[in-house]
Amino acid sequence: MTPYARRGVHGQTVEVLARRILGGEIPEGATLDLVALQSELDVSLTALRESLKVLAAKGMVDARQKRGTFVRTRAEWNLLDVDVLRWQFEGGRTSEADEALLRNLAEVRAIIEPAAVRLAADRRTDADLAALDGALDAMGEGGDAAHAVEADLAFHRALLAATHNELLERMEMVIESGLAHRDRIVHSAPHSEDPVPAHRAVLDAVRDRDPRAAETAMRALLDQAGRDLDRLGDTDDTGATDGPDDAGDARDSHVPDATEGSRSQ
């Protein structure tokens, strides 16, 4: 899943329309007034149609004779598409539907990462360890929230790569969207727990080729991530978007036995 290029008028038009749809400004089932949109966005009709083709490929819009171009129902959207995920998480205030998506992603990660880290412990190479060491070093350097987010993403990306399973490696595109959104919230807060020790425990177990210890360490890391989000939910009285308690919801729902009790980052 290659992210859509955001450059130029065409890319900007795609972004604007996508966020309006995802945010509910253009509701499901609505027929688009292309002439009005062309005038409002100050783009050619050709550029507008090309932008809508991008959204059609992602299942968000469709066109029919006599009806015109309309927004499809959310059930038809490609929610695993990297751009659809990014547009939701970068779109500002989190809607109820987006909170549900975050909870769903938390459950997916609770299923995938503990199992994936077991494979990583069995299959990791020296190059994998070097990538994990580099990410952990970057995580310990401090810096702004953006640096912390990128270091965390690099660590989890390297863990999936260390499984040497092509399908699991592709899951990074889905996992990273939710993780990045969660990280931006937590790393911008003043009192989140230091993430380095929990990540180091995972890396040490992978380095030792100990799958059971690696899984245990990953569950502890996910628990810590859940506590960070719980803390933000307890202290935010403004109603501002600071992410749902997706980890706690993942814990409370019926995840398969192998993941019971874990929380997602």
PDB file of N, CA and C in Angstrom, residues 123-195:
ATOM      1  N   ARG A 123      13.810 -15.506  14.220  1.00  0.00           N
ATOM      2  CA  ARG A 123      14.327 -15.306  12.868  1.00  0.00           C
ATOM      3  C   ARG A 123      15.248 -14.106  12.707  1.00  0.00           C
ATOM      4  N   ARG A 124      15.385 -13.286  13.748  1.00  0.00           N
ATOM      5  CA  ARG A 124      16.126 -12.037  13.589  1.00  0.00           C
ATOM      6  C   ARG A 124      17.556 -12.309  13.119  1.00  0.00           C
ATOM      7  N   THR A 125      18.057 -11.334  12.339  1.00  0.00           N
ATOM      8  CA  THR A 125      19.435 -11.375  11.856  1.00  0.00           C
ATOM      9  C   THR A 125      20.219 -10.259  12.527  1.00  0.00           C
ATOM     10  N   ASP A 126      21.514 -10.238  12.287  1.00  0.00           N
ATOM     11  CA  ASP A 126      22.332  -9.144  12.830  1.00  0.00           C
ATOM     12  C   ASP A 126      21.868  -7.802  12.273  1.00  0.00           C
ATOM     13  N   ALA A 127      21.444  -7.798  11.012  1.00  0.00           N
ATOM     14  CA  ALA A 127      20.957  -6.543  10.423  1.00  0.00           C
ATOM     15  C   ALA A 127      19.671  -6.086  11.112  1.00  0.00           C
ATOM     16  N   ASP A 128      18.814  -7.028  11.456  1.00  0.00           N
ATOM     17  CA  ASP A 128      17.585  -6.679  12.182  1.00  0.00           C
ATOM     18  C   ASP A 128      17.922  -6.069  13.537  1.00  0.00           C
ATOM     19  N   LEU A 129      18.865  -6.683  14.238  1.00  0.00           N
ATOM     20  CA  LEU A 129      19.248  -6.160  15.546  1.00  0.00           C
ATOM     21  C   LEU A 129      19.848  -4.764  15.425  1.00  0.00           C
ATOM     22  N   ALA A 130      20.612  -4.542  14.373  1.00  0.00           N
ATOM     23  CA  ALA A 130      21.194  -3.210  14.176  1.00  0.00           C
ATOM     24  C   ALA A 130      20.100  -2.164  13.975  1.00  0.00           C
ATOM     25  N   ALA A 131      19.063  -2.522  13.211  1.00  0.00           N
ATOM     26  CA  ALA A 131      17.955  -1.591  12.993  1.00  0.00           C
ATOM     27  C   ALA A 131      17.210  -1.317  14.290  1.00  0.00           C
ATOM     28  N   LEU A 132      16.989  -2.350  15.081  1.00  0.00           N
ATOM     29  CA  LEU A 132      16.309  -2.177  16.364  1.00  0.00           C
ATOM     30  C   LEU A 132      17.154  -1.366  17.331  1.00  0.00           C
ATOM     31  N   ASP A 133      18.453  -1.643  17.367  1.00  0.00           N
ATOM     32  CA  ASP A 133      19.346  -0.860  18.228  1.00  0.00           C
ATOM     33  C   ASP A 133      19.333   0.611  17.839  1.00  0.00           C
ATOM     34  N   GLY A 134      19.376   0.880  16.542  1.00  0.00           N
ATOM     35  CA  GLY A 134      19.364   2.263  16.080  1.00  0.00           C
ATOM     36  C   GLY A 134      18.100   2.987  16.468  1.00  0.00           C
ATOM     37  N   ALA A 135      16.962   2.301  16.330  1.00  0.00           N
ATOM     38  CA  ALA A 135      15.686   2.923  16.698  1.00  0.00           C
ATOM     39  C   ALA A 135      15.618   3.182  18.194  1.00  0.00           C
ATOM     40  N   LEU A 136      16.111   2.226  18.985  1.00  0.00           N
ATOM     41  CA  LEU A 136      16.076   2.402  20.440  1.00  0.00           C
ATOM     42  C   LEU A 136      17.007   3.536  20.874  1.00  0.00           C
ATOM     43  N   ASP A 137      18.172   3.626  20.240  1.00  0.00           N
ATOM     44  CA  ASP A 137      19.085   4.730  20.536  1.00  0.00           C
ATOM     45  C   ASP A 137      18.422   6.069  20.235  1.00  0.00           C
ATOM     46  N   ALA A 138      17.737   6.147  19.097  1.00  0.00           N
ATOM     47  CA  ALA A 138      17.053   7.389  18.737  1.00  0.00           C
ATOM     48  C   ALA A 138      15.952   7.713  19.736  1.00  0.00           C
ATOM     49  N   MET A 139      15.273   6.683  20.224  1.00  0.00           N
ATOM     50  CA  MET A 139      14.218   6.873  21.206  1.00  0.00           C
ATOM     51  C   MET A 139      14.770   7.460  22.503  1.00  0.00           C
ATOM     52  N   GLY A 140      15.988   7.068  22.850  1.00  0.00           N
ATOM     53  CA  GLY A 140      16.594   7.546  24.085  1.00  0.00           C
ATOM     54  C   GLY A 140      17.229   8.916  23.983  1.00  0.00           C
ATOM     55  N   GLU A 141      17.291   9.461  22.776  1.00  0.00           N
ATOM     56  CA  GLU A 141      17.937  10.768  22.583  1.00  0.00           C
ATOM     57  C   GLU A 141      17.084  11.929  23.058  1.00  0.00           C
ATOM     58  N   GLY A 142      15.811  11.677  23.291  1.00  0.00           N
ATOM     59  CA  GLY A 142      14.936  12.790  23.667  1.00  0.00           C
ATOM     60  C   GLY A 142      14.560  13.581  22.430  1.00  0.00           C
ATOM     61  N   GLY A 143      14.397  14.876  22.583  1.00  0.00           N
ATOM     62  CA  GLY A 143      13.995  15.715  21.467  1.00  0.00           C
ATOM     63  C   GLY A 143      12.504  15.975  21.489  1.00  0.00           C
ATOM     64  N   ASP A 144      12.007  16.497  20.375  1.00  0.00           N
ATOM     65  CA  ASP A 144      10.595  16.877  20.333  1.00  0.00           C
ATOM     66  C   ASP A 144       9.716  15.659  20.069  1.00  0.00           C
ATOM     67  N   ALA A 145       8.405  15.920  20.077  1.00  0.00           N
ATOM     68  CA  ALA A 145       7.448  14.831  19.909  1.00  0.00           C
ATOM     69  C   ALA A 145       7.610  14.150  18.560  1.00  0.00           C
ATOM     70  N   ALA A 146       7.899  14.929  17.509  1.00  0.00           N
ATOM     71  CA  ALA A 146       8.039  14.353  16.173  1.00  0.00           C
ATOM     72  C   ALA A 146       9.183  13.348  16.132  1.00  0.00           C
ATOM     73  N   HIS A 147      10.280  13.673  16.802  1.00  0.00           N
ATOM     74  CA  HIS A 147      11.426  12.750  16.852  1.00  0.00           C
ATOM     75  C   HIS A 147      11.055  11.479  17.612  1.00  0.00           C
ATOM     76  N   ALA A 148      10.346  11.624  18.705  1.00  0.00           N
ATOM     77  CA  ALA A 148       9.938  10.460  19.501  1.00  0.00           C
ATOM     78  C   ALA A 148       8.999   9.564  18.707  1.00  0.00           C
ATOM     79  N   VAL A 149       8.089  10.167  17.964  1.00  0.00           N
ATOM     80  CA  VAL A 149       7.152   9.396  17.153  1.00  0.00           C
ATOM     81  C   VAL A 149       7.902   8.588  16.106  1.00  0.00           C
ATOM     82  N   GLU A 150       8.824   9.239  15.397  1.00  0.00           N
ATOM     83  CA  GLU A 150       9.548   8.552  14.329  1.00  0.00           C
ATOM     84  C   GLU A 150      10.414   7.423  14.879  1.00  0.00           C
ATOM     85  N   ALA A 151      11.028   7.642  16.037  1.00  0.00           N
ATOM     86  CA  ALA A 151      11.854   6.588  16.631  1.00  0.00           C
ATOM     87  C   ALA A 151      10.998   5.381  17.014  1.00  0.00           C
ATOM     88  N   ASP A 152       9.825   5.632  17.577  1.00  0.00           N
ATOM     89  CA  ASP A 152       8.934   4.533  17.961  1.00  0.00           C
ATOM     90  C   ASP A 152       8.448   3.777  16.727  1.00  0.00           C
ATOM     91  N   LEU A 153       8.071   4.519  15.685  1.00  0.00           N
ATOM     92  CA  LEU A 153       7.642   3.874  14.448  1.00  0.00           C
ATOM     93  C   LEU A 153       8.759   3.019  13.869  1.00  0.00           C
ATOM     94  N   ALA A 154       9.986   3.532  13.900  1.00  0.00           N
ATOM     95  CA  ALA A 154      11.122   2.785  13.351  1.00  0.00           C
ATOM     96  C   ALA A 154      11.347   1.491  14.114  1.00  0.00           C
ATOM     97  N   PHE A 155      11.160   1.532  15.425  1.00  0.00           N
ATOM     98  CA  PHE A 155      11.348   0.326  16.233  1.00  0.00           C
ATOM     99  C   PHE A 155      10.320  -0.742  15.858  1.00  0.00           C
ATOM    100  N   HIS A 156       9.059  -0.370  15.811  1.00  0.00           N
ATOM    101  CA  HIS A 156       8.011  -1.349  15.514  1.00  0.00           C
ATOM    102  C   HIS A 156       8.087  -1.811  14.058  1.00  0.00           C
ATOM    103  N   ARG A 157       8.508  -0.926  13.175  1.00  0.00           N
ATOM    104  CA  ARG A 157       8.722  -1.314  11.779  1.00  0.00           C
ATOM    105  C   ARG A 157       9.825  -2.362  11.687  1.00  0.00           C
ATOM    106  N   ALA A 158      10.896  -2.155  12.441  1.00  0.00           N
ATOM    107  CA  ALA A 158      12.009  -3.104  12.429  1.00  0.00           C
ATOM    108  C   ALA A 158      11.612  -4.445  13.036  1.00  0.00           C
ATOM    109  N   LEU A 159      10.728  -4.406  14.039  1.00  0.00           N
ATOM    110  CA  LEU A 159      10.254  -5.665  14.626  1.00  0.00           C
ATOM    111  C   LEU A 159       9.481  -6.497  13.606  1.00  0.00           C
ATOM    112  N   LEU A 160       8.592  -5.846  12.870  1.00  0.00           N
ATOM    113  CA  LEU A 160       7.841  -6.571  11.856  1.00  0.00           C
ATOM    114  C   LEU A 160       8.769  -7.093  10.758  1.00  0.00           C
ATOM    115  N   ALA A 161       9.752  -6.292  10.382  1.00  0.00           N
ATOM    116  CA  ALA A 161      10.707  -6.736   9.363  1.00  0.00           C
ATOM    117  C   ALA A 161      11.495  -7.948   9.837  1.00  0.00           C
ATOM    118  N   ALA A 162      11.758  -8.012  11.144  1.00  0.00           N
ATOM    119  CA  ALA A 162      12.548  -9.116  11.701  1.00  0.00           C
ATOM    120  C   ALA A 162      11.795 -10.438  11.684  1.00  0.00           C
ATOM    121  N   THR A 163      10.487 -10.417  11.409  1.00  0.00           N
ATOM    122  CA  THR A 163       9.745 -11.668  11.277  1.00  0.00           C
ATOM    123  C   THR A 163      10.077 -12.373   9.971  1.00  0.00           C
ATOM    124  N   HIS A 164      10.563 -11.604   8.998  1.00  0.00           N
ATOM    125  CA  HIS A 164      10.862 -12.125   7.660  1.00  0.00           C
ATOM    126  C   HIS A 164       9.649 -12.841   7.054  1.00  0.00           C
ATOM    127  N   ASN A 165       8.500 -12.246   7.328  1.00  0.00           N
ATOM    128  CA  ASN A 165       7.239 -12.692   6.745  1.00  0.00           C
ATOM    129  C   ASN A 165       6.699 -11.509   5.942  1.00  0.00           C
ATOM    130  N   GLU A 166       6.603 -11.650   4.634  1.00  0.00           N
ATOM    131  CA  GLU A 166       6.251 -10.515   3.789  1.00  0.00           C
ATOM    132  C   GLU A 166       4.887  -9.924   4.131  1.00  0.00           C
ATOM    133  N   LEU A 167       3.939 -10.767   4.483  1.00  0.00           N
ATOM    134  CA  LEU A 167       2.607 -10.252   4.795  1.00  0.00           C
ATOM    135  C   LEU A 167       2.611  -9.475   6.104  1.00  0.00           C
ATOM    136  N   LEU A 168       3.320  -9.975   7.102  1.00  0.00           N
ATOM    137  CA  LEU A 168       3.421  -9.233   8.355  1.00  0.00           C
ATOM    138  C   LEU A 168       4.151  -7.912   8.154  1.00  0.00           C
ATOM    139  N   GLU A 169       5.174  -7.907   7.320  1.00  0.00           N
ATOM    140  CA  GLU A 169       5.892  -6.660   7.059  1.00  0.00           C
ATOM    141  C   GLU A 169       4.964  -5.615   6.452  1.00  0.00           C
ATOM    142  N   ARG A 170       4.033  -6.054   5.596  1.00  0.00           N
ATOM    143  CA  ARG A 170       3.097  -5.101   4.975  1.00  0.00           C
ATOM    144  C   ARG A 170       2.122  -4.520   5.997  1.00  0.00           C
ATOM    145  N   MET A 171       1.944  -5.218   7.108  1.00  0.00           N
ATOM    146  CA  MET A 171       1.036  -4.709   8.133  1.00  0.00           C
ATOM    147  C   MET A 171       1.531  -3.414   8.753  1.00  0.00           C
ATOM    148  N   GLU A 172       2.803  -3.083   8.525  1.00  0.00           N
ATOM    149  CA  GLU A 172       3.323  -1.847   9.096  1.00  0.00           C
ATOM    150  C   GLU A 172       2.528  -0.634   8.634  1.00  0.00           C
ATOM    151  N   MET A 173       2.011  -0.670   7.395  1.00  0.00           N
ATOM    152  CA  MET A 173       1.287   0.475   6.873  1.00  0.00           C
ATOM    153  C   MET A 173      -0.005   0.725   7.645  1.00  0.00           C
ATOM    154  N   VAL A 174      -0.627  -0.353   8.108  1.00  0.00           N
ATOM    155  CA  VAL A 174      -1.843  -0.223   8.906  1.00  0.00           C
ATOM    156  C   VAL A 174      -1.506   0.146  10.341  1.00  0.00           C
ATOM    157  N   ILE A 175      -0.563  -0.572  10.916  1.00  0.00           N
ATOM    158  CA  ILE A 175      -0.202  -0.372  12.311  1.00  0.00           C
ATOM    159  C   ILE A 175       0.371   1.015  12.548  1.00  0.00           C
ATOM    160  N   GLU A 176       1.197   1.486  11.622  1.00  0.00           N
ATOM    161  CA  GLU A 176       1.870   2.767  11.831  1.00  0.00           C
ATOM    162  C   GLU A 176       0.891   3.926  11.914  1.00  0.00           C
ATOM    163  N   SER A 177      -0.200   3.884  11.162  1.00  0.00           N
ATOM    164  CA  SER A 177      -1.150   4.998  11.199  1.00  0.00           C
ATOM    165  C   SER A 177      -1.727   5.186  12.596  1.00  0.00           C
ATOM    166  N   GLY A 178      -2.169   4.084  13.217  1.00  0.00           N
ATOM    167  CA  GLY A 178      -2.707   4.175  14.569  1.00  0.00           C
ATOM    168  C   GLY A 178      -1.638   4.495  15.583  1.00  0.00           C
ATOM    169  N   LEU A 179      -0.462   3.896  15.421  1.00  0.00           N
ATOM    170  CA  LEU A 179       0.621   4.129  16.367  1.00  0.00           C
ATOM    171  C   LEU A 179       1.094   5.571  16.314  1.00  0.00           C
ATOM    172  N   ALA A 180       1.219   6.111  15.113  1.00  0.00           N
ATOM    173  CA  ALA A 180       1.669   7.501  14.981  1.00  0.00           C
ATOM    174  C   ALA A 180       0.685   8.458  15.638  1.00  0.00           C
ATOM    175  N   HIS A 181      -0.614   8.217  15.443  1.00  0.00           N
ATOM    176  CA  HIS A 181      -1.631   9.078  16.048  1.00  0.00           C
ATOM    177  C   HIS A 181      -1.554   8.999  17.563  1.00  0.00           C
ATOM    178  N   ARG A 182      -1.439   7.802  18.088  1.00  0.00           N
ATOM    179  CA  ARG A 182      -1.321   7.611  19.534  1.00  0.00           C
ATOM    180  C   ARG A 182      -0.058   8.269  20.064  1.00  0.00           C
ATOM    181  N   ASP A 183       1.052   8.107  19.348  1.00  0.00           N
ATOM    182  CA  ASP A 183       2.319   8.667  19.798  1.00  0.00           C
ATOM    183  C   ASP A 183       2.307  10.188  19.831  1.00  0.00           C
ATOM    184  N   ARG A 184       1.683  10.799  18.820  1.00  0.00           N
ATOM    185  CA  ARG A 184       1.637  12.268  18.798  1.00  0.00           C
ATOM    186  C   ARG A 184       0.923  12.801  20.032  1.00  0.00           C
ATOM    187  N   ILE A 185      -0.103  12.077  20.459  1.00  0.00           N
ATOM    188  CA  ILE A 185      -0.845  12.488  21.654  1.00  0.00           C
ATOM    189  C   ILE A 185       0.013  12.318  22.905  1.00  0.00           C
ATOM    190  N   VAL A 186       0.549  11.108  23.070  1.00  0.00           N
ATOM    191  CA  VAL A 186       1.257  10.764  24.306  1.00  0.00           C
ATOM    192  C   VAL A 186       2.554  11.531  24.448  1.00  0.00           C
ATOM    193  N   HIS A 187       3.326  11.636  23.375  1.00  0.00           N
ATOM    194  CA  HIS A 187       4.625  12.297  23.479  1.00  0.00           C
ATOM    195  C   HIS A 187       4.519  13.808  23.600  1.00  0.00           C
ATOM    196  N   SER A 188       3.341  14.345  23.348  1.00  0.00           N
ATOM    197  CA  SER A 188       3.118  15.774  23.561  1.00  0.00           C
ATOM    198  C   SER A 188       2.652  16.068  24.979  1.00  0.00           C
ATOM    199  N   ALA A 189       2.339  15.015  25.733  1.00  0.00           N
ATOM    200  CA  ALA A 189       1.885  15.174  27.112  1.00  0.00           C
ATOM    201  C   ALA A 189       3.077  15.197  28.059  1.00  0.00           C
ATOM    202  N   PRO A 190       2.980  15.880  29.189  1.00  0.00           N
ATOM    203  CA  PRO A 190       4.129  16.050  30.077  1.00  0.00           C
ATOM    204  C   PRO A 190       4.458  14.866  30.972  1.00  0.00           C
ATOM    205  N   HIS A 191       3.522  13.940  31.211  1.00  0.00           N
ATOM    206  CA  HIS A 191       3.758  12.949  32.267  1.00  0.00           C
ATOM    207  C   HIS A 191       3.631  11.503  31.800  1.00  0.00           C
ATOM    208  N   SER A 192       3.909  11.234  30.526  1.00  0.00           N
ATOM    209  CA  SER A 192       3.853   9.852  30.061  1.00  0.00           C
ATOM    210  C   SER A 192       5.078   9.094  30.556  1.00  0.00           C
ATOM    211  N   GLU A 193       4.943   7.795  30.662  1.00  0.00           N
ATOM    212  CA  GLU A 193       6.049   6.967  31.139  1.00  0.00           C
ATOM    213  C   GLU A 193       7.167   6.907  30.100  1.00  0.00           C
ATOM    214  N   ASP A 194       8.398   6.743  30.588  1.00  0.00           N
ATOM    215  CA  ASP A 194       9.546   6.606  29.707  1.00  0.00           C
ATOM    216  C   ASP A 194       9.383   5.321  28.892  1.00  0.00           C
ATOM    217  N   PRO A 195       9.331   5.412  27.548  1.00  0.00           N
ATOM    218  CA  PRO A 195       9.095   4.214  26.743  1.00  0.00           C
ATOM    219  C   PRO A 195      10.332   3.349  26.537  1.00  0.00           C
TER     220      PRO A 195
END
